Tab-separated table of N, CA and C in Angstrom:
chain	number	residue	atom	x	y	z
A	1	UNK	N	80.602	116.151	96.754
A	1	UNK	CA	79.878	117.360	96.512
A	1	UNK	C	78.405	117.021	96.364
A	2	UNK	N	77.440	117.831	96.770
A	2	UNK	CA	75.814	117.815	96.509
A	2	UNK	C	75.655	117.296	95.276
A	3	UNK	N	76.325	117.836	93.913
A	3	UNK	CA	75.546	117.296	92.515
A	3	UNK	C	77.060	118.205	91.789
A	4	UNK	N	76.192	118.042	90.413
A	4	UNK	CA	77.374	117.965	89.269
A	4	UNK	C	78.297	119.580	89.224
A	5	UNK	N	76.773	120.286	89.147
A	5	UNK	CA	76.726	121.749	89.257
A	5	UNK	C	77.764	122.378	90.755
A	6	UNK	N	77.618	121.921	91.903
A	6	UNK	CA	78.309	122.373	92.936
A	6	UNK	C	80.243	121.968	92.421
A	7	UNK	N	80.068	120.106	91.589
A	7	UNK	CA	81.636	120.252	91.535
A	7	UNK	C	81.966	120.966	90.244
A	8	UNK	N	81.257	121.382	89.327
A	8	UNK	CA	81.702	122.234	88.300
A	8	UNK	C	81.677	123.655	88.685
A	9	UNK	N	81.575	124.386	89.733
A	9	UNK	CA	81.653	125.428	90.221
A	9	UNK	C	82.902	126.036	91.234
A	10	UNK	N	83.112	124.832	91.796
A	10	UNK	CA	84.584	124.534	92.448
A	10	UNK	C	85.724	125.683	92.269
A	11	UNK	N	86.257	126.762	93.054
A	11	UNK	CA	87.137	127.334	92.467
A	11	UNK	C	88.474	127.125	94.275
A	12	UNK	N	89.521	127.255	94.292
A	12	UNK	CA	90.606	126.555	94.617
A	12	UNK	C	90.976	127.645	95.341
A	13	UNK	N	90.928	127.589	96.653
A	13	UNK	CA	91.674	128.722	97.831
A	13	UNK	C	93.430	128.392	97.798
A	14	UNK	N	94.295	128.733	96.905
A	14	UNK	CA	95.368	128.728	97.520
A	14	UNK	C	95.524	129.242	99.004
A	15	UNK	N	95.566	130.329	98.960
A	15	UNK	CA	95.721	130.459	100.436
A	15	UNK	C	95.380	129.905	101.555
A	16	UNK	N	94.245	129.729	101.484
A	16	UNK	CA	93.666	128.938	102.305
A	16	UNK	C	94.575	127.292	102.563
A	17	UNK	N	95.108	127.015	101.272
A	17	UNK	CA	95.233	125.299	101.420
A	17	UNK	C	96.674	125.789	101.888
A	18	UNK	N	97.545	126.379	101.657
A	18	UNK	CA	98.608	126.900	101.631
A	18	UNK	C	98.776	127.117	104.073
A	19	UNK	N	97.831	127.905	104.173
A	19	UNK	CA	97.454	127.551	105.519
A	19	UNK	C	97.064	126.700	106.491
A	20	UNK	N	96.264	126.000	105.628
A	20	UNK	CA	95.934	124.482	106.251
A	20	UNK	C	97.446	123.320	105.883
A	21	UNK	N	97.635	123.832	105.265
A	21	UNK	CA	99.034	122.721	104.791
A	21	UNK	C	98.201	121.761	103.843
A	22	UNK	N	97.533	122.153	102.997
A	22	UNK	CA	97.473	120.838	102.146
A	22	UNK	C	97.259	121.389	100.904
A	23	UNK	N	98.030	120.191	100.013
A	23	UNK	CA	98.918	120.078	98.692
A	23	UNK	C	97.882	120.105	97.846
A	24	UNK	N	96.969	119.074	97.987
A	24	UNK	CA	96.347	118.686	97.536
A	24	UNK	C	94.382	118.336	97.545
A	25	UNK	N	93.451	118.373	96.496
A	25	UNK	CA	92.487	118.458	97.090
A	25	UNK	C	91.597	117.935	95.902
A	26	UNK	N	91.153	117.004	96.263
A	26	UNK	CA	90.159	115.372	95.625
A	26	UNK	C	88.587	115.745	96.267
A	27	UNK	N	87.545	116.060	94.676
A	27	UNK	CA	86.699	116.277	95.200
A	27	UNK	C	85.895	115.431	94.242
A	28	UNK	N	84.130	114.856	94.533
A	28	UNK	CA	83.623	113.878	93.655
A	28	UNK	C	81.757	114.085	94.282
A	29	UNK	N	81.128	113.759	93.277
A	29	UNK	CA	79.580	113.501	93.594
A	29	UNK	C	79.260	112.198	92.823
A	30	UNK	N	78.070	112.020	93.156
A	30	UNK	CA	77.851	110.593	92.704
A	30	UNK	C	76.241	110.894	91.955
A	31	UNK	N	76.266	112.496	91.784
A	31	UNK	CA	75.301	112.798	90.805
A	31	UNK	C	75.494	113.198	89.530
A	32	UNK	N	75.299	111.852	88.569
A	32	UNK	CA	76.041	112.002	87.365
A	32	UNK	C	75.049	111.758	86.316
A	33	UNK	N	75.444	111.916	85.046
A	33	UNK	CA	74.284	112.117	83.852
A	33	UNK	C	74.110	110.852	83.186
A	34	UNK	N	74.735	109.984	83.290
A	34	UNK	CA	74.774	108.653	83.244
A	34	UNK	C	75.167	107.458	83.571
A	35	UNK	N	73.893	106.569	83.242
A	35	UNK	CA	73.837	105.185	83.854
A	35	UNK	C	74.945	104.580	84.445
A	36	UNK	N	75.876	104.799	83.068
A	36	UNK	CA	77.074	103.869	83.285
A	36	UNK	C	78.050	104.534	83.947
A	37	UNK	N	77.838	105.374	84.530
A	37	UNK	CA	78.907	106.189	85.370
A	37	UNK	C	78.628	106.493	86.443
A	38	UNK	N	79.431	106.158	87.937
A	38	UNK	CA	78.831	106.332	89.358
A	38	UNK	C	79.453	107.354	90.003
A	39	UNK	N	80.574	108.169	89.242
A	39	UNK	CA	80.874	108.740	90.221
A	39	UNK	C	81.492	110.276	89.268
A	40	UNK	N	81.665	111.562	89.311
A	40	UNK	CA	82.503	112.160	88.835
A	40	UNK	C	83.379	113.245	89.589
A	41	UNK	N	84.570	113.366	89.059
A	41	UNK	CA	85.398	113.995	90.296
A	41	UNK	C	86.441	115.090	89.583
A	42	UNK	N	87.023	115.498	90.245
A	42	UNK	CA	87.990	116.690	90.181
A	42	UNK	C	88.763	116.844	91.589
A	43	UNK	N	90.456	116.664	90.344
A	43	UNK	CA	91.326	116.801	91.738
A	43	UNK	C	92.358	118.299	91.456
A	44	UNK	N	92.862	118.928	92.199
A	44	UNK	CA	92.988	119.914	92.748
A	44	UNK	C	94.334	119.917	93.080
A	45	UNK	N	95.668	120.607	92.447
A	45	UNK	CA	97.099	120.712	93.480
A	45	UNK	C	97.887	121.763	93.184
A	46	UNK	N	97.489	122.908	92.974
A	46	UNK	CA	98.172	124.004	92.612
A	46	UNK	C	99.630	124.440	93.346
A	47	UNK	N	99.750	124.104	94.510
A	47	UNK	CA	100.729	124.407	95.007
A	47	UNK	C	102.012	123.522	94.823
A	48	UNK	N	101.343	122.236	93.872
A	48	UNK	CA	103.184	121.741	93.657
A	48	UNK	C	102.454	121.777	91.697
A	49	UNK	N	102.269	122.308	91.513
A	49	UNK	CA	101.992	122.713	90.383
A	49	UNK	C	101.341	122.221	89.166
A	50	UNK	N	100.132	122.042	89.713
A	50	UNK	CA	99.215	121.470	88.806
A	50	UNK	C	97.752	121.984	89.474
A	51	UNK	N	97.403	123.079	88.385
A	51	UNK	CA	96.341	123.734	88.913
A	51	UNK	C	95.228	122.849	88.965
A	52	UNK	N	94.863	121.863	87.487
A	52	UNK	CA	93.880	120.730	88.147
A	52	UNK	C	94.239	119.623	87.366
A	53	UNK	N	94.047	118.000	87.713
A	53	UNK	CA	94.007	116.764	86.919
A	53	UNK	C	92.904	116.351	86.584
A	54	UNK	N	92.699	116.688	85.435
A	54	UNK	CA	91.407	116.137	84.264
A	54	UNK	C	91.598	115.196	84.926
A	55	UNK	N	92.012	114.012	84.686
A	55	UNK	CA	92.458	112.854	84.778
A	55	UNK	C	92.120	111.728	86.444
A	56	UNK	N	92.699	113.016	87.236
A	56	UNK	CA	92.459	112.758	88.427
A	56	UNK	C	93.825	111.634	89.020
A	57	UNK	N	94.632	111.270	87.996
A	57	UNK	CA	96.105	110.625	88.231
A	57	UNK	C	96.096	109.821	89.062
A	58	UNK	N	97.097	110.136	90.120
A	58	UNK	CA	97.497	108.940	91.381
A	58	UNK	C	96.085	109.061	92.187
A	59	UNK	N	95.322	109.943	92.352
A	59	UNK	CA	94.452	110.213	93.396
A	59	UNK	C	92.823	108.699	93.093
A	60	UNK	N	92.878	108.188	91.965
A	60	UNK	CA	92.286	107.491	91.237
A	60	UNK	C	92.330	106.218	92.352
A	61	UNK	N	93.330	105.859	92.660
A	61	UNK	CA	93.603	104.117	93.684
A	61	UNK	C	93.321	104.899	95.250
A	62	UNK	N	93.346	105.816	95.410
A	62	UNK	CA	92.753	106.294	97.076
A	62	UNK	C	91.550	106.817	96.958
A	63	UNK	N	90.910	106.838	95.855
A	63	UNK	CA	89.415	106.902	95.928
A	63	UNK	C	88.719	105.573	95.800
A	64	UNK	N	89.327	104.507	94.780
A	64	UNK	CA	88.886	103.696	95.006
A	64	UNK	C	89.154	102.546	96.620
A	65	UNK	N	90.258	103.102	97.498
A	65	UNK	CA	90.247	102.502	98.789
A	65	UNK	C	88.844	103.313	99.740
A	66	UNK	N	88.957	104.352	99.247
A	66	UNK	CA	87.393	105.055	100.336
A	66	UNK	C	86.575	104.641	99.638
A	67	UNK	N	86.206	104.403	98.198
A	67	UNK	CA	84.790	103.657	98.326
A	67	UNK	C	84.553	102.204	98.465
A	68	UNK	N	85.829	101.399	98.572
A	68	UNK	CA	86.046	99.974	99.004
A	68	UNK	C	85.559	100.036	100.932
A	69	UNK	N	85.939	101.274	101.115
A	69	UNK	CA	85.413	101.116	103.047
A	69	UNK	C	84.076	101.501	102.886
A	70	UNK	N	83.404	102.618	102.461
A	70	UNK	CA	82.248	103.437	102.730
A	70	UNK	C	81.208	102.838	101.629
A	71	UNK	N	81.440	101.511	100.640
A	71	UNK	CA	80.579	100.857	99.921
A	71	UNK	C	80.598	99.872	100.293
A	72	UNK	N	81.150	98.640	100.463
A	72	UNK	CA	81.280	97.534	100.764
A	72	UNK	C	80.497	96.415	99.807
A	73	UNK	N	81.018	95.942	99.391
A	73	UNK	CA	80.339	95.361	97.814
A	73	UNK	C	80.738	93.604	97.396
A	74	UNK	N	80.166	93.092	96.781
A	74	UNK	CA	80.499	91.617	97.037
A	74	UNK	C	80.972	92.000	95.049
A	75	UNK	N	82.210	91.442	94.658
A	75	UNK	CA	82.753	91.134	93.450
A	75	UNK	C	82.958	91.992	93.241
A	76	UNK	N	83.209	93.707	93.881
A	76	UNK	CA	84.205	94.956	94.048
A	76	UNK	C	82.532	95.838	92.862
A	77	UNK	N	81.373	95.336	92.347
A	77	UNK	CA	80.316	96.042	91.742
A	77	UNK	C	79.729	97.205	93.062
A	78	UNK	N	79.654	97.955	92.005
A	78	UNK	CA	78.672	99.213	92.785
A	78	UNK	C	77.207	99.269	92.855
């Protein structure tokens, strides 16, 4: 997402995902309020029933494989 404000605004098309066929929906910016934090996110799965994961759960190890391709980093540091 652009910044913090666009993913805290976020509201969830069932229908829409329900049409596209997807379950699920992992969203993140890397404009965050602090130092020690690079990234913040919100994941999304209402249709098998979980309107959202604070947490961000299983979706946590496939974000860190896309920023292992699209960062590329020597000792896994950002």
């Amino acid at each position: 997402m652009k910044n913090r404000q666009a993913l805290r605004n976020i509201r969830v098309n069932t229908q829409m995902m329900e049409e596209l066929k997807i379950n699920e929906v992992f969203v993140f910016t890397d404009d965050v309020e602090h130092s020690n934090v690079h990234f913040r996110a919100r994941m999304f799965a209402p249709l098998i029933g979980i309107p959202e994961d604070p947490a961000t759960g299983s979706a946590a190890a496939s974000f860190a494989g896309y920023l292992a391709v699209i960062h590329p980093t020597q000792n896994g540091a950002l």
